[in-house]
Tab-separated table of N, CA, C and O in Angstrom:
chain	number	residue	atom	x	y	z
F	1	UNK	N	4.815	5.035	-6.451
F	1	UNK	CA	5.823	6.008	-6.160
F	1	UNK	C	5.459	6.769	-4.876
F	1	UNK	O	6.335	7.034	-4.064
F	2	UNK	N	4.172	7.086	-4.726
F	2	UNK	CA	3.746	7.791	-3.513
F	2	UNK	C	4.077	6.977	-2.268
F	2	UNK	O	4.588	7.515	-1.291
F	3	UNK	N	3.783	5.699	-2.314
F	3	UNK	CA	4.020	4.841	-1.156
F	3	UNK	C	5.514	4.732	-0.860
F	3	UNK	O	5.929	4.817	0.298
F	4	UNK	N	6.322	4.591	-1.890
F	4	UNK	CA	7.769	4.489	-1.686
F	4	UNK	C	8.319	5.775	-1.062
F	4	UNK	O	9.139	5.719	-0.142
F	5	UNK	N	7.877	6.916	-1.560
F	5	UNK	CA	8.332	8.183	-0.996
F	5	UNK	C	7.896	8.329	0.460
F	5	UNK	O	8.676	8.749	1.321
F	6	UNK	N	6.651	7.959	0.750
F	6	UNK	CA	6.154	8.056	2.126
F	6	UNK	C	6.978	7.170	3.050
F	6	UNK	O	7.381	7.582	4.137
F	7	UNK	N	7.233	5.937	2.608
F	7	UNK	CA	8.006	5.006	3.434
F	7	UNK	C	9.439	5.464	3.621
F	7	UNK	O	10.102	5.078	4.588
F	8	UNK	N	9.946	6.271	2.691
F	8	UNK	CA	11.307	6.799	2.804
F	8	UNK	C	11.344	8.067	3.645
F	8	UNK	O	12.380	8.719	3.739
F	9	UNK	N	10.221	8.439	4.243
F	9	UNK	CA	10.172	9.623	5.081
F	9	UNK	C	10.023	10.913	4.292
F	9	UNK	O	10.276	11.991	4.817
F	10	UNK	N	9.599	10.795	3.040
F	10	UNK	CA	9.464	11.961	2.167
F	10	UNK	C	7.986	12.220	1.884
F	10	UNK	O	7.534	12.216	0.757
F	11	UNK	N	7.252	12.471	2.951
F	11	UNK	CA	5.795	12.650	2.883
F	11	UNK	C	5.396	13.789	1.950
F	11	UNK	O	4.478	13.656	1.150
F	12	UNK	N	6.074	14.914	2.054
F	12	UNK	CA	5.754	16.069	1.220
F	12	UNK	C	5.869	15.758	-0.263
F	12	UNK	O	5.014	16.139	-1.064
F	13	UNK	N	6.914	15.035	-0.625
F	13	UNK	CA	7.100	14.661	-2.026
F	13	UNK	C	6.017	13.684	-2.483
F	13	UNK	O	5.558	13.747	-3.624
F	14	UNK	N	5.614	12.792	-1.587
F	14	UNK	CA	4.542	11.850	-1.919
F	14	UNK	C	3.251	12.606	-2.215
F	14	UNK	O	2.539	12.281	-3.171
F	15	UNK	N	2.969	13.630	-1.420
F	15	UNK	CA	1.766	14.420	-1.639
F	15	UNK	C	1.861	15.244	-2.926
F	15	UNK	O	0.874	15.416	-3.643
F	16	UNK	N	3.066	15.725	-3.249
F	16	UNK	CA	3.267	16.456	-4.503
F	16	UNK	C	3.008	15.558	-5.712
F	16	UNK	O	2.430	16.000	-6.710
F	17	UNK	N	3.439	14.306	-5.619
F	17	UNK	CA	3.212	13.352	-6.715
F	17	UNK	C	1.711	13.198	-6.951
F	17	UNK	O	1.252	13.183	-8.096
F	18	UNK	N	0.941	13.077	-5.876
F	18	UNK	CA	-0.505	12.948	-6.036
F	18	UNK	C	-1.070	14.162	-6.764
F	18	UNK	O	-1.880	14.017	-7.687
F	19	UNK	N	-0.665	15.341	-6.355
F	19	UNK	CA	-1.184	16.560	-6.981
F	19	UNK	C	-0.812	16.611	-8.462
F	19	UNK	O	-1.619	17.012	-9.308
F	20	UNK	N	0.414	16.201	-8.782
F	20	UNK	CA	0.842	16.200	-10.184
F	20	UNK	C	0.035	15.196	-11.012
F	20	UNK	O	-0.449	15.513	-12.096
F	21	UNK	N	-0.138	13.996	-10.473
F	21	UNK	CA	-0.902	12.964	-11.184
F	21	UNK	C	-2.348	13.416	-11.365
F	21	UNK	O	-2.919	13.293	-12.448
F	22	UNK	N	-2.925	13.950	-10.294
F	22	UNK	CA	-4.310	14.414	-10.371
F	22	UNK	C	-4.453	15.514	-11.423
F	22	UNK	O	-5.367	15.498	-12.243
F	23	UNK	N	-3.523	16.468	-11.424
F	23	UNK	CA	-3.569	17.555	-12.393
F	23	UNK	C	-3.494	17.057	-13.828
F	23	UNK	O	-4.226	17.527	-14.709
F	24	UNK	N	-2.629	16.084	-14.074
F	24	UNK	CA	-2.491	15.525	-15.418
F	24	UNK	C	-3.745	14.759	-15.831
F	24	UNK	O	-4.190	14.857	-16.980
F	25	UNK	N	-4.298	13.983	-14.915
F	25	UNK	CA	-5.515	13.230	-15.229
F	25	UNK	C	-6.674	14.165	-15.580
F	25	UNK	O	-7.396	13.941	-16.550
F	26	UNK	N	-6.828	15.223	-14.786
F	26	UNK	CA	-7.923	16.168	-15.021
F	26	UNK	C	-7.702	16.916	-16.334
F	26	UNK	O	-8.613	17.040	-17.156
F	27	UNK	N	-6.472	17.396	-16.553
F	27	UNK	CA	-6.188	18.201	-17.742
F	27	UNK	C	-6.268	17.383	-19.031
F	27	UNK	O	-6.813	17.850	-20.031
F	28	UNK	N	-5.731	16.168	-19.003
F	28	UNK	CA	-5.635	15.390	-20.235
F	28	UNK	C	-6.848	14.504	-20.501
F	28	UNK	O	-7.205	14.272	-21.644
F	29	UNK	N	-7.462	14.002	-19.436
F	29	UNK	CA	-8.554	13.048	-19.619
F	29	UNK	C	-9.874	13.500	-19.017
F	29	UNK	O	-10.903	12.857	-19.225
F	30	UNK	N	-9.835	14.555	-18.235
F	30	UNK	CA	-11.050	15.013	-17.569
F	30	UNK	C	-11.520	14.063	-16.488
F	30	UNK	O	-12.704	14.008	-16.169
F	31	UNK	N	-10.584	13.304	-15.899
F	31	UNK	CA	-10.920	12.312	-14.877
F	31	UNK	C	-10.235	12.625	-13.560
F	31	UNK	O	-9.135	13.160	-13.532
F	32	UNK	N	-10.892	12.264	-12.476
F	32	UNK	CA	-10.288	12.324	-11.148
F	32	UNK	C	-9.567	10.993	-10.905
F	32	UNK	O	-9.902	9.978	-11.513
F	33	UNK	N	-8.581	10.983	-10.006
F	33	UNK	CA	-7.912	9.723	-9.671
F	33	UNK	C	-8.907	8.682	-9.162
F	33	UNK	O	-9.948	9.031	-8.587
F	34	UNK	N	-8.562	7.427	-9.336
F	34	UNK	CA	-9.414	6.338	-8.884
F	34	UNK	C	-9.451	6.214	-7.371
F	34	UNK	O	-8.674	6.860	-6.648
F	35	UNK	N	-10.323	5.362	-6.899
F	35	UNK	CA	-10.541	5.189	-5.459
F	35	UNK	C	-9.276	4.746	-4.726
F	35	UNK	O	-8.993	5.230	-3.623
F	36	UNK	N	-8.514	3.851	-5.324
F	36	UNK	CA	-7.321	3.334	-4.652
F	36	UNK	C	-6.287	4.447	-4.447
F	36	UNK	O	-5.701	4.570	-3.372
F	37	UNK	N	-6.079	5.273	-5.465
F	37	UNK	CA	-5.115	6.363	-5.352
F	37	UNK	C	-5.611	7.439	-4.380
F	37	UNK	O	-4.837	7.979	-3.587
F	38	UNK	N	-6.903	7.722	-4.409
F	38	UNK	CA	-7.466	8.698	-3.462
F	38	UNK	C	-7.327	8.204	-2.024
F	38	UNK	O	-7.031	8.979	-1.110
F	39	UNK	N	-7.541	6.902	-1.821
F	39	UNK	CA	-7.406	6.325	-0.479
F	39	UNK	C	-5.958	6.404	0.003
F	39	UNK	O	-5.693	6.737	1.165
F	40	UNK	N	-5.012	6.125	-0.872
F	40	UNK	CA	-3.604	6.237	-0.497
F	40	UNK	C	-3.277	7.690	-0.132
F	40	UNK	O	-2.603	7.952	0.863
F	41	UNK	N	-3.772	8.616	-0.903
F	41	UNK	CA	-3.567	10.045	-0.619
F	41	UNK	C	-4.128	10.406	0.762
F	41	UNK	O	-3.471	11.070	1.567
F	42	UNK	N	-5.324	9.930	1.050
F	42	UNK	CA	-5.942	10.207	2.347
F	42	UNK	C	-5.096	9.638	3.483
F	42	UNK	O	-4.865	10.291	4.505
F	43	UNK	N	-4.590	8.428	3.283
F	43	UNK	CA	-3.795	7.785	4.328
F	43	UNK	C	-2.446	8.464	4.523
F	43	UNK	O	-1.952	8.568	5.652
F	44	UNK	N	-1.830	8.946	3.440
F	44	UNK	CA	-0.579	9.690	3.561
F	44	UNK	C	-0.839	11.003	4.298
F	44	UNK	O	-0.073	11.385	5.188
F	45	UNK	N	-1.914	11.683	3.951
F	45	UNK	CA	-2.273	12.924	4.648
F	45	UNK	C	-2.456	12.699	6.142
F	45	UNK	O	-2.085	13.539	6.964
F	46	UNK	N	-3.024	11.557	6.495
F	46	UNK	CA	-3.309	11.237	7.894
F	46	UNK	C	-2.105	10.626	8.615
F	46	UNK	O	-2.198	10.278	9.788
F	47	UNK	N	-0.978	10.492	7.923
F	47	UNK	CA	0.205	9.828	8.493
F	47	UNK	C	-0.151	8.442	9.046
F	47	UNK	O	0.211	8.098	10.175
F	48	UNK	N	-0.847	7.671	8.260
F	48	UNK	CA	-1.275	6.329	8.657
F	48	UNK	C	-0.055	5.417	8.782
F	48	UNK	O	0.561	5.042	7.787
F	49	UNK	N	0.305	5.065	10.012
F	49	UNK	CA	1.497	4.247	10.243
F	49	UNK	C	1.364	2.836	9.667
F	49	UNK	O	2.362	2.148	9.491
F	50	UNK	N	0.142	2.432	9.357
F	50	UNK	CA	-0.025	1.098	8.754
F	50	UNK	C	0.560	1.029	7.349
F	50	UNK	O	0.729	-0.050	6.801
F	51	UNK	N	0.917	2.177	6.762
F	51	UNK	CA	1.563	2.193	5.451
F	51	UNK	C	3.043	1.847	5.552
F	51	UNK	O	3.674	1.518	4.558
F	52	UNK	N	3.588	1.928	6.759
F	52	UNK	CA	5.014	1.667	6.936
F	52	UNK	C	5.288	0.168	6.922
F	52	UNK	O	4.473	-0.621	7.397
F	53	UNK	N	6.437	-0.237	6.370
F	53	UNK	CA	6.759	-1.668	6.302
F	53	UNK	C	6.991	-2.265	7.688
F	53	UNK	O	7.387	-1.565	8.617
F	54	UNK	N	6.720	-3.540	7.796
F	54	UNK	CA	6.972	-4.250	9.029
F	54	UNK	C	5.877	-4.142	10.063
F	54	UNK	O	5.973	-4.712	11.127
F	55	UNK	N	4.830	-3.416	9.759
F	55	UNK	CA	3.720	-3.303	10.697
F	55	UNK	C	2.614	-4.256	10.282
F	55	UNK	O	2.480	-4.586	9.114
F	56	UNK	N	1.831	-4.714	11.219
F	56	UNK	CA	0.778	-5.656	10.853
F	56	UNK	C	-0.210	-5.038	9.879
F	56	UNK	O	-0.580	-3.880	9.999
F	57	UNK	N	-0.582	-5.812	8.904
F	57	UNK	CA	-1.553	-5.370	7.920
F	57	UNK	C	-2.879	-6.067	8.156
F	57	UNK	O	-3.148	-6.567	9.249
F	58	UNK	N	-3.670	-6.149	7.113
F	58	UNK	CA	-4.951	-6.840	7.264
F	58	UNK	C	-4.727	-8.328	7.522
F	58	UNK	O	-3.675	-8.865	7.181
F	59	UNK	N	-5.682	-8.991	8.120
F	59	UNK	CA	-5.515	-10.413	8.409
F	59	UNK	C	-5.330	-11.224	7.133
F	59	UNK	O	-5.853	-10.880	6.085
F	60	UNK	N	-4.573	-12.277	7.257
F	60	UNK	CA	-4.312	-13.152	6.116
F	60	UNK	C	-5.560	-13.957	5.765
F	60	UNK	O	-6.254	-14.451	6.655
F	61	UNK	N	-5.836	-14.120	4.473
F	61	UNK	CA	-6.991	-14.924	4.085
F	61	UNK	C	-6.722	-16.423	4.177
F	61	UNK	O	-7.594	-17.230	3.936
F	62	UNK	N	-5.485	-16.789	4.527
F	62	UNK	CA	-5.136	-18.211	4.608
F	62	UNK	C	-5.607	-18.801	5.931
F	62	UNK	O	-5.630	-18.117	6.949
F	63	UNK	N	-5.947	-20.086	5.929
F	63	UNK	CA	-6.348	-20.735	7.187
F	63	UNK	C	-5.142	-20.894	8.102
F	63	UNK	O	-3.997	-20.815	7.654
F	64	UNK	N	-5.371	-21.111	9.387
F	64	UNK	CA	-4.251	-21.316	10.303
F	64	UNK	C	-3.488	-22.583	9.928
F	64	UNK	O	-3.980	-23.443	9.199
F	65	UNK	N	-2.274	-22.697	10.448
F	65	UNK	CA	-1.458	-23.883	10.172
F	65	UNK	C	-2.178	-25.149	10.608
F	65	UNK	O	-2.925	-25.151	11.593
F	66	UNK	N	-1.908	-26.223	9.864
F	66	UNK	CA	-2.466	-27.520	10.246
F	66	UNK	C	-1.560	-28.159	11.288
F	66	UNK	O	-0.425	-27.726	11.475
F	67	UNK	N	-2.052	-29.183	11.945
F	67	UNK	CA	-1.252	-29.893	12.933
F	67	UNK	C	-0.156	-30.694	12.242
F	67	UNK	O	0.307	-30.353	11.167
F	68	UNK	N	0.231	-31.776	12.858
F	68	UNK	CA	1.277	-32.616	12.267
F	68	UNK	C	0.790	-33.222	10.958
F	68	UNK	O	-0.352	-33.684	10.841
F	69	UNK	N	1.681	-33.249	9.989
F	69	UNK	CA	1.361	-33.863	8.703
F	69	UNK	C	1.660	-35.348	8.825
F	69	UNK	O	2.720	-35.752	9.308
F	70	UNK	N	0.723	-36.164	8.396
F	70	UNK	CA	0.916	-37.607	8.461
F	70	UNK	C	1.060	-38.109	7.032
F	70	UNK	O	0.202	-37.856	6.181
F	71	UNK	N	2.143	-38.777	6.770
F	71	UNK	CA	2.369	-39.273	5.424
F	71	UNK	C	3.421	-40.387	5.474
F	71	UNK	O	3.808	-40.844	6.536
F	72	UNK	N	3.851	-40.802	4.314
F	72	UNK	CA	4.832	-41.905	4.286
F	72	UNK	C	6.125	-41.478	4.968
F	72	UNK	O	6.503	-40.311	4.970
F	73	UNK	N	6.766	-42.427	5.578
F	73	UNK	CA	8.040	-42.158	6.234
F	73	UNK	C	9.135	-42.852	5.435
F	73	UNK	O	8.895	-43.821	4.719
F	74	UNK	N	10.315	-42.348	5.582
F	74	UNK	CA	11.450	-42.991	4.927
F	74	UNK	C	12.307	-43.594	6.016
F	74	UNK	O	12.425	-43.059	7.123
F	75	UNK	N	12.887	-44.702	5.699
F	75	UNK	CA	13.752	-45.334	6.694
F	75	UNK	C	15.200	-45.153	6.275
F	75	UNK	O	15.529	-45.141	5.098
F	76	UNK	N	16.042	-45.000	7.246
F	76	UNK	CA	17.477	-44.840	6.981
F	76	UNK	C	18.097	-46.222	6.882
F	76	UNK	O	17.730	-47.138	7.627
F	77	UNK	N	19.083	-46.390	5.982
F	77	UNK	CA	19.744	-47.711	5.874
F	77	UNK	C	20.598	-48.042	7.041
F	77	UNK	O	20.990	-47.389	7.859
């Protein structure tokens, strides 16, 4: 929800969601938010443009494209 709000240009609301979630976690379970949620909060605070859609993200773990594929051919009648 935080990410969706941030991407919709509603940064303040995204930060409010974090505070609400954190408050509930601390009050009900005595736990702080996990690393992933804290990192998202930090990035929203910093206005990290890499959170916006359509921008380059981390490199793909896939290998580069292969050359021409060689395989059976079909002939037209």
